Coordinates of C-alpha atoms and ligand atoms in Angstrom, one line a residue:
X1 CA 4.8 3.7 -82.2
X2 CA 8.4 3.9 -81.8
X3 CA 10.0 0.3 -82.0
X4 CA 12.3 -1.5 -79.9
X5 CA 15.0 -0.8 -82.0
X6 CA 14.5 3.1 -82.3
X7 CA 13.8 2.5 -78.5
X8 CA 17.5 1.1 -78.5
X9 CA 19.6 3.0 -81.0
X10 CA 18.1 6.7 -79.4
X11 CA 18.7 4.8 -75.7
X12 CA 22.5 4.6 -77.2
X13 CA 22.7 7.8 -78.8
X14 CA 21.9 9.6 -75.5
X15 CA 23.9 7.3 -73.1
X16 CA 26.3 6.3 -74.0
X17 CA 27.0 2.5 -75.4
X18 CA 25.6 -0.4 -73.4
X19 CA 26.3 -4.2 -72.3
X20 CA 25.9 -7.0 -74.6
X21 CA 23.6 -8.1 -70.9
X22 CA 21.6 -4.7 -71.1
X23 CA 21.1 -5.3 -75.0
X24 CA 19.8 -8.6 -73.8
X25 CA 17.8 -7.4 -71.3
X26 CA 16.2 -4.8 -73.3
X27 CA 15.7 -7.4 -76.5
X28 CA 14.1 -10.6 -74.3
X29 CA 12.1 -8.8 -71.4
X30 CA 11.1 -5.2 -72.5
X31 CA 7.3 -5.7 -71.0
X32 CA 5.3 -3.9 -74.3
X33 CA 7.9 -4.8 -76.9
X34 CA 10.6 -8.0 -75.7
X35 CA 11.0 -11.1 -77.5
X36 CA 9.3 -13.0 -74.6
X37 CA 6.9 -11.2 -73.5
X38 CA 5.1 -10.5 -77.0
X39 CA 5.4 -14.2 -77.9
X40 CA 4.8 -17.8 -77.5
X41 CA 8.3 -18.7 -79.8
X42 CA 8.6 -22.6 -79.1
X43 CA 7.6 -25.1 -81.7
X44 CA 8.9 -27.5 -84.4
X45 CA 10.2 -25.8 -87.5
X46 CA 7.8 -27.0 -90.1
X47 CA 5.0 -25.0 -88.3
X48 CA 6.8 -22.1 -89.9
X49 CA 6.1 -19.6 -86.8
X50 CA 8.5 -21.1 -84.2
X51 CA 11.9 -20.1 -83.6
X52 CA 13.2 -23.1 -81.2
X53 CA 12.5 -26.5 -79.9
X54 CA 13.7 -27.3 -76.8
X55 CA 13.8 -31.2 -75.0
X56 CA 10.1 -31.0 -73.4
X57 CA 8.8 -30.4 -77.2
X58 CA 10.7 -33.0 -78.5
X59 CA 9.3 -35.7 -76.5
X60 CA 7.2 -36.6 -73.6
X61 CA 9.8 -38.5 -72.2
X62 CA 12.2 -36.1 -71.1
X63 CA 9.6 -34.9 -68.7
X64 CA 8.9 -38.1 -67.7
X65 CA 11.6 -38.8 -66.5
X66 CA 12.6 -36.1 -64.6
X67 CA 9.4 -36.9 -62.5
X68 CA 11.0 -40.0 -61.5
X69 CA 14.3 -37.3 -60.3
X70 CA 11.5 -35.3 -59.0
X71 CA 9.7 -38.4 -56.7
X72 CA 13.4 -39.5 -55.3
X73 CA 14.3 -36.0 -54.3
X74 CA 11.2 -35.5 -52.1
X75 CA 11.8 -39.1 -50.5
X76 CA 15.7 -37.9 -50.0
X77 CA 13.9 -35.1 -48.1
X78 CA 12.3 -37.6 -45.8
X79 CA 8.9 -37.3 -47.7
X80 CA 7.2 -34.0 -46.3
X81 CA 3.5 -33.4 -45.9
X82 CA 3.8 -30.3 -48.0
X83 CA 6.5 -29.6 -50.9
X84 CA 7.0 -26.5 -53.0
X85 CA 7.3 -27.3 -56.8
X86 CA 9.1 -24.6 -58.2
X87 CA 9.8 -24.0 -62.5
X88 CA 11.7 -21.3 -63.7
X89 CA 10.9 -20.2 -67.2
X90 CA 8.3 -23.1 -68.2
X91 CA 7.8 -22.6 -71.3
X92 CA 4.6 -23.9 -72.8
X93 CA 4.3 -25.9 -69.1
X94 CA 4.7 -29.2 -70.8
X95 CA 7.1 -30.2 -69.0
X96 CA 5.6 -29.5 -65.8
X97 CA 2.4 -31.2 -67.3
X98 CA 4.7 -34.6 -67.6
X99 CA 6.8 -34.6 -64.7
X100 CA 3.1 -34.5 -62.8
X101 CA 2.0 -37.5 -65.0
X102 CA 5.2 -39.4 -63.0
X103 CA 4.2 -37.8 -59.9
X104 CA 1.3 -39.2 -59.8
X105 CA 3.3 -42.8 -59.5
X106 CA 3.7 -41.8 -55.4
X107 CA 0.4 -40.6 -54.2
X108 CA 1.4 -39.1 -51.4
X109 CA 4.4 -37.6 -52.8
X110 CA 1.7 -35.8 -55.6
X111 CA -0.7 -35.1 -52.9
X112 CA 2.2 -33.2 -50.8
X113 CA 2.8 -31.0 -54.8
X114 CA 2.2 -27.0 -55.1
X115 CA 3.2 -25.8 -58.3
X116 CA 5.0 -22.6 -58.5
X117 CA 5.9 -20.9 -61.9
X118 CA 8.4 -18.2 -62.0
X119 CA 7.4 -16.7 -65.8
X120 CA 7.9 -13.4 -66.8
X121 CA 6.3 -13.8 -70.5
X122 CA 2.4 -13.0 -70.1
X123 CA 1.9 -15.1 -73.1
X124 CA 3.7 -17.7 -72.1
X125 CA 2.0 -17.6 -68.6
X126 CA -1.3 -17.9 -70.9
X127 CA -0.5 -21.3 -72.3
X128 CA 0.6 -22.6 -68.9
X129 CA -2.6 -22.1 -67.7
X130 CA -4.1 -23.8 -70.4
X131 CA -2.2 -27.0 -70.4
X132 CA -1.7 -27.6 -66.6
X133 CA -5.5 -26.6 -66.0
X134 CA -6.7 -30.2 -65.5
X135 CA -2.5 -30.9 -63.5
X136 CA -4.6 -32.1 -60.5
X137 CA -2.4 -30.1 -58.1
X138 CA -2.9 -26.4 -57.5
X139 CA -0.3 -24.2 -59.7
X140 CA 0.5 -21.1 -58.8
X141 CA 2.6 -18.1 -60.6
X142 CA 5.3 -16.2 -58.9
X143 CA 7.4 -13.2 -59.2
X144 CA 10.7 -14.9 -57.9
X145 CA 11.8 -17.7 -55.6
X146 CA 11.4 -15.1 -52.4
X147 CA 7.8 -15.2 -53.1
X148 CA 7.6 -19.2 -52.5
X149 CA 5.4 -20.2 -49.6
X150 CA 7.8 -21.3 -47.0
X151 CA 8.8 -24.7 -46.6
X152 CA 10.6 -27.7 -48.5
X153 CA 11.4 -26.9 -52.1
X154 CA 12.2 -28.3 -55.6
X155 CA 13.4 -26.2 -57.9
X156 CA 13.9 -27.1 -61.9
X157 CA 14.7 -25.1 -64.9
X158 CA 15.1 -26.3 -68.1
X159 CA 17.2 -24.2 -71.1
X160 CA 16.3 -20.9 -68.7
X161 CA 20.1 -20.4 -68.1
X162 CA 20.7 -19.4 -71.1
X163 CA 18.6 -16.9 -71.8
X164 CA 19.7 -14.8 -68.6
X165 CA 21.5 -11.6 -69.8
X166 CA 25.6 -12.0 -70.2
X167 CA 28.2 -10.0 -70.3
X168 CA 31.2 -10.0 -72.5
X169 CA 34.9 -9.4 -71.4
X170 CA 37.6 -8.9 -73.7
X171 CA 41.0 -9.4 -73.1
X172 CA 42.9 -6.0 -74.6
X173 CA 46.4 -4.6 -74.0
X174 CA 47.0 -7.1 -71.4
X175 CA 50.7 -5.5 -70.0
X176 CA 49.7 -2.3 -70.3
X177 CA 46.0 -2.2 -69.1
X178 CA 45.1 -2.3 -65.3
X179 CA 43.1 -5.6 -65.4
X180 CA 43.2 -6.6 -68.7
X181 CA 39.8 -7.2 -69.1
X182 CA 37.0 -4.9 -70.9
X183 CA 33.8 -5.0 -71.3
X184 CA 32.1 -5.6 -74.6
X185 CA 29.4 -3.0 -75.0
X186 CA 27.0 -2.4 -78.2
X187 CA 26.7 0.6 -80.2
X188 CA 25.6 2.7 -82.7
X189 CA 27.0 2.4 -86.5
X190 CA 29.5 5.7 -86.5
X191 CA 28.3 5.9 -90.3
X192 CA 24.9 4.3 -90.4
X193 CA 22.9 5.2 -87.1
X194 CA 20.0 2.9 -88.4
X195 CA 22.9 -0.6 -87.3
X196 CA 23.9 -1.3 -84.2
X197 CA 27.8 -2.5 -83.7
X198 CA 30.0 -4.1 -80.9
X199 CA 32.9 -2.0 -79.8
X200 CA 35.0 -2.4 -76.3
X201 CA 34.7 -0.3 -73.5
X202 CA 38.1 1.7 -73.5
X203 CA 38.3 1.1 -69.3
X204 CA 39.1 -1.8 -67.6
X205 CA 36.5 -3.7 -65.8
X206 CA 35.7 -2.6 -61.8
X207 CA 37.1 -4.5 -59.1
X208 CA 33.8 -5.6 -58.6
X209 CA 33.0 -7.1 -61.4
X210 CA 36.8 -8.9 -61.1
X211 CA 35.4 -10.6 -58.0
X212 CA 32.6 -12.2 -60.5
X213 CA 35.2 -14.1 -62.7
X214 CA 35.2 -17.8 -62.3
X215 CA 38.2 -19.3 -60.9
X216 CA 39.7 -21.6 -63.6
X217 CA 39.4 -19.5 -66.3
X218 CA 42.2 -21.2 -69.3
X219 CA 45.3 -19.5 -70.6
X220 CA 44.0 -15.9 -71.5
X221 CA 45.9 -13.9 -74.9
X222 CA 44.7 -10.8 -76.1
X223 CA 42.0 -10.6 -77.9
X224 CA 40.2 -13.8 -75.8
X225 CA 36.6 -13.0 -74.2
X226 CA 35.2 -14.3 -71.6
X227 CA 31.5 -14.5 -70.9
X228 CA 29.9 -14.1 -67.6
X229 CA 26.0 -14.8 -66.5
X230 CA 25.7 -12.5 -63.3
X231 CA 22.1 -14.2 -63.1
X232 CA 23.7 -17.9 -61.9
X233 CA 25.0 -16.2 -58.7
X234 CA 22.0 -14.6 -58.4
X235 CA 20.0 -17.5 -58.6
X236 CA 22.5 -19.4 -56.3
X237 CA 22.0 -16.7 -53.5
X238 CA 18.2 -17.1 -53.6
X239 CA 18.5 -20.8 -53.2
X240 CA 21.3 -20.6 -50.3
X241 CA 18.7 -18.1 -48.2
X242 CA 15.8 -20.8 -48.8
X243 CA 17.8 -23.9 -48.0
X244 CA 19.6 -22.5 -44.6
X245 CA 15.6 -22.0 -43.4
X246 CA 14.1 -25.6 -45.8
X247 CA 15.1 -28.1 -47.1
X248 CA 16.1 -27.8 -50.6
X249 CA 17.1 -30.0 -53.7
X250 CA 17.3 -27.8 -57.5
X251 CA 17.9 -29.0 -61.0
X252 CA 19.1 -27.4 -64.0
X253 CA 19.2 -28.6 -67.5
X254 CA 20.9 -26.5 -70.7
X255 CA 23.3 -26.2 -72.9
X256 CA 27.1 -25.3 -72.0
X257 CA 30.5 -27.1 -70.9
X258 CA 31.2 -29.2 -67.9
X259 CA 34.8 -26.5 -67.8
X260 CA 34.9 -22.7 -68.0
X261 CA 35.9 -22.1 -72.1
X262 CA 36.6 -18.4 -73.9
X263 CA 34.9 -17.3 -76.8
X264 CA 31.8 -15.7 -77.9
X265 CA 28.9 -17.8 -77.7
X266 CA 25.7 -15.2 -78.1
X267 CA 23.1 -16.1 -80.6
X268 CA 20.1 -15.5 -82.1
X269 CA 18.0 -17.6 -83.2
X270 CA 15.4 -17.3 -85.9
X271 CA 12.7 -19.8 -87.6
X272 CA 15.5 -22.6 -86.0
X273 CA 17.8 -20.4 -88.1
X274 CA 20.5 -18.3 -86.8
X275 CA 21.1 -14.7 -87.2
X276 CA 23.3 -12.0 -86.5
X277 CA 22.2 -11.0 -82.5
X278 CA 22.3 -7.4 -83.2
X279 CA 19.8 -7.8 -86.4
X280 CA 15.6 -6.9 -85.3
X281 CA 15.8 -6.5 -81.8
X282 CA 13.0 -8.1 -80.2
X283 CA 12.4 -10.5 -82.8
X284 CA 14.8 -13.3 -82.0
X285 CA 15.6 -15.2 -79.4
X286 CA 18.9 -14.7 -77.8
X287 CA 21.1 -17.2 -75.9
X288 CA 24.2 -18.0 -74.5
X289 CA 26.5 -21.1 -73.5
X290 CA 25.8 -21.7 -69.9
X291 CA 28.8 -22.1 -68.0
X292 CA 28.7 -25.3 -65.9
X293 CA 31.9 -25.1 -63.7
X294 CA 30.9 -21.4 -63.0
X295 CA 27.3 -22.4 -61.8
X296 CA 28.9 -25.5 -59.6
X297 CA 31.7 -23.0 -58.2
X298 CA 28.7 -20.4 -57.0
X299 CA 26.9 -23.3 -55.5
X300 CA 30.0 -24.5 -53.7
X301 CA 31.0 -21.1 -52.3
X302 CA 27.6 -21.1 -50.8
X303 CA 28.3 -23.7 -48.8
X304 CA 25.4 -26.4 -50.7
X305 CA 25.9 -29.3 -52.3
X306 CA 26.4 -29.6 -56.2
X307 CA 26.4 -32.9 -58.3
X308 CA 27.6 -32.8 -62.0
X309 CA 27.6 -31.3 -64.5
X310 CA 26.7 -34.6 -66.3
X311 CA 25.9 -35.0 -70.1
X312 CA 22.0 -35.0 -70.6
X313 CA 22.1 -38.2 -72.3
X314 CA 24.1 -40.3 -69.6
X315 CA 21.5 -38.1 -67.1
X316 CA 18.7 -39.4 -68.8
X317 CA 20.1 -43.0 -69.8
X318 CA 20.3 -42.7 -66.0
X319 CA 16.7 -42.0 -64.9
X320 CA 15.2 -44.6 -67.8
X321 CA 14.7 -42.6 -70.5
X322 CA 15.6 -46.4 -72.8
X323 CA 13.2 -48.4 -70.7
X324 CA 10.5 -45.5 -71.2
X325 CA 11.1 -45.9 -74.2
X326 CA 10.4 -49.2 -75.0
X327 CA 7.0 -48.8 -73.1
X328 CA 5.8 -46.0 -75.2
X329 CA 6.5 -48.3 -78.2
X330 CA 5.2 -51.3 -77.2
X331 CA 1.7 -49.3 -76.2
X332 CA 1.7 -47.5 -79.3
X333 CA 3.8 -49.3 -82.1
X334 CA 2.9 -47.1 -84.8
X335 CA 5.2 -44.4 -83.2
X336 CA 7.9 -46.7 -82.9
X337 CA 10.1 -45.0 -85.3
X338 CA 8.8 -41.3 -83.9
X339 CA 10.0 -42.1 -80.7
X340 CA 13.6 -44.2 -81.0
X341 CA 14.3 -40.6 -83.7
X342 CA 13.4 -38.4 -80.2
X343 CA 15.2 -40.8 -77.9
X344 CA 18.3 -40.4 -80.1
X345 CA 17.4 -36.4 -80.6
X346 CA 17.7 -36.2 -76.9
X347 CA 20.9 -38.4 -75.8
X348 CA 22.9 -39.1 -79.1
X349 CA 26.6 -37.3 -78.3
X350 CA 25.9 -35.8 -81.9
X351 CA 22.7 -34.2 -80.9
X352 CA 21.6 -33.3 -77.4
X353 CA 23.0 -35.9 -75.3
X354 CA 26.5 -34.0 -74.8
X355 CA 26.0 -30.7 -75.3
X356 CA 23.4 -30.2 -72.8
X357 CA 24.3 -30.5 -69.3
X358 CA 22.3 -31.3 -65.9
X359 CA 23.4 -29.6 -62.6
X360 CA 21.8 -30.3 -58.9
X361 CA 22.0 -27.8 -56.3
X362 CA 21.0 -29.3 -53.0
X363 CA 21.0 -28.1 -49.3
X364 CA 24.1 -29.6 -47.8
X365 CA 22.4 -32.6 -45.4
X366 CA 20.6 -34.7 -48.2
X367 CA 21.2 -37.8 -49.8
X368 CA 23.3 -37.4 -53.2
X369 CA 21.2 -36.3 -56.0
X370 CA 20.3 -39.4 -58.6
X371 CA 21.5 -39.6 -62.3
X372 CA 25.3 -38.1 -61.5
X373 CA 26.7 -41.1 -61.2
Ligands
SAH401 N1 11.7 -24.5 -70.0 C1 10.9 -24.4 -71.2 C2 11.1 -23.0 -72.0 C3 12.5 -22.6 -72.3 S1 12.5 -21.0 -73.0 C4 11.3 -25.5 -72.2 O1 12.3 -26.2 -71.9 O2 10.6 -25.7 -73.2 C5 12.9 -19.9 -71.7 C6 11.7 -19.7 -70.7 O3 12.2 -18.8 -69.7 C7 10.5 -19.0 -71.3 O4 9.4 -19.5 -70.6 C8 10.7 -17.6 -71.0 O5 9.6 -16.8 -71.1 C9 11.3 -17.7 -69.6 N2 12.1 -16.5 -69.2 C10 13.1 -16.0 -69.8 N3 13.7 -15.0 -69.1 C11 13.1 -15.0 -67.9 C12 13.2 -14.2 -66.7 N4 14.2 -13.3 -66.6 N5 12.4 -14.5 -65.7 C13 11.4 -15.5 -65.8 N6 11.2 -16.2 -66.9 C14 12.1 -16.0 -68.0

């Protein structure tokens, strides 16, 4: 059987180069031969088959937490019979599996729970099952947020951002181009048609795609690129159509700055190691630097209410995480240690806590989102 990349390189070879998002596209969801879709790549690094950890794996506690964001937005909502539980890209459904175990704090708030899981990875989907089989609240899987059963809905994603497809513009020729900006496109080696290469389209970007550039983008010279996720507005639009008709609160978690920045930020990432993105399509997992002010601007435009971005370890210092933290310990003081090295893992400024971002999007009426301030 052909693989991916011979799927790639003859893809290129007959049309023509193709966007840094496409490569992405092709590399993390080709159904038969994507990076998601064939495995289950989360873990710790010792276990010598993952390639990343993300906060859920790290500790129960960021999960935990969240529930408690989780119970105060359905109360915000005016506590409805029914609410619509929505994850994008769960993972292993850990997190899912402890936000319930907080849920379950308001009964009536987890009797109102459906789960819905938006997961395109069927081995993924696979482990979901398995750990949220006993969740005590019936979990469904769904293609996209359209497919929700109507009425009031939370919506959480954590590190899913950035794994949505970007695309790269590069600032070239800026006084004598039209635009100035030009897409970043991958190709086949011109002397070794086995390696894939990035090269720059040679025309400017559409008009179209100029209206998809974030307003406060800083001092641009040539040479500069600029990423954009077309996903974020995406997923903005699906949540503006389901909050004009229900209520509506959303949180997102991953890594990226609060302001629009240049520079390339695509990697891959390996056994927690990283390699070059355009080495074994298919076989690592690829990400990009969400861009925070970019997601808030699309929210804002839409005419709903956004609250950060704030740090994920003021967000979480915010929510409890310290407090849990001593109640894990004193329950089980042999993890003592275990559990102050995930606390710091998840909100020191030199690990998690500053790099990572949260982000609420909320339908315009409700009461202000907790942990932003
Ligand atoms: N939220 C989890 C997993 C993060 S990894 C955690 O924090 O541990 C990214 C997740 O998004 C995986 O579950 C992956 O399969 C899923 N995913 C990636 N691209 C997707 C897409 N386009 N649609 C739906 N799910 C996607």
């Amino acid at each position: 059987m052909q693989t991916l990349k011979d799927r790639i390189l003859s893809h290129i070879k007959t049309s023509g180069p193709m966007s840094v998002a496409s490569y992405m596209s092709w590399c993390l969801l080709d159904p038969k031969q994507g990076y998601y879709p064939t495995r289950d790549p989360l873990g710790v690094a010792k276990n010598g088959k993952s390639d990343f950890i993300t906060a859920p794996e790290i500790s129960q506690m960021f999960g935990e937490v969240l529930g408690l964001w989780l119970i105060n937005a359905w109360r915000g909502m005016g506590k409805p019979k029914q609410v619509q539980l929505v994850e994008y890209g769960p993972g292993r459904g850990v997190m899912m599996s402890d936000m319930l175990r907080t849920a379950r704090l308001d009964k009536d708030f987890f009797a109102a729970i459906q789960v819905n899981l938006i997961e395109m990875s069927s081995a993924l989907e696979g482990k979901q099952a398995e750990v949220l089989a006993n969740a005590g609240v019936p979990v469904t899987w769904v293609g996209s947020l359209e497919e929700v059963p109507a009425g009031p809905t939370i919506v959480i994603g954590n590190e899913y951002l950035d794994c949505l497809p970007v695309r790269q513009f590069i600032m070239k020729d800026r006084f004598k181009g039209k635009t100035g900006w030009h897409e970043r496109m991958v190709d086949v080696h011109p002397d070794n048609p086995g390696k894939f290469i990035f090269s720059v389209s040679e025309v400017p970007i559409s008009e179209i795609d100029q209206a998809l550039l974030p307003a406060d983008i800083p001092p641009v010279k040539n040479g500069d690129l600029l990423e954009i996720n077309p996903g974020l507005g995406q997923i903005v639009e699906a949540l503006r159509k389901r909050f004009v008709e229900h209520s509506g609160a959303a949180l997102f978690i991953d890594y990226g700055p609060a302001e629009t920045e240049l520079g390339d930020t695509f990697q891959a990432l390996k056994k927690h190691e990283k390699v070059y993105p355009l080495d074994e399509p298919g076989h690592a997992d690829l990400t990009a630097r969400v861009d925070f002010a970019a997601l808030g601007e699309w929210a804002d435009k839409a005419g709903l209410a956004s609250f950060g971005p704030c740090p994920q370890g003021q967000f979480l210092s915010r929510l409890g995480i310290e407090v849990r933290a001593v109640n894990l310990s004193k329950a089980s003081p042999e993890n003592k240690t275990k559990i102050a090295r995930q606390l710091h893992r998840l909100t020191d400024t030199n690990d998690m806590g500053t790099l990572f971002k949260a982000l609420s999007i909320q339908s315009a009426d409700l009461p202000a989102a907790i942990g932003f301030k």
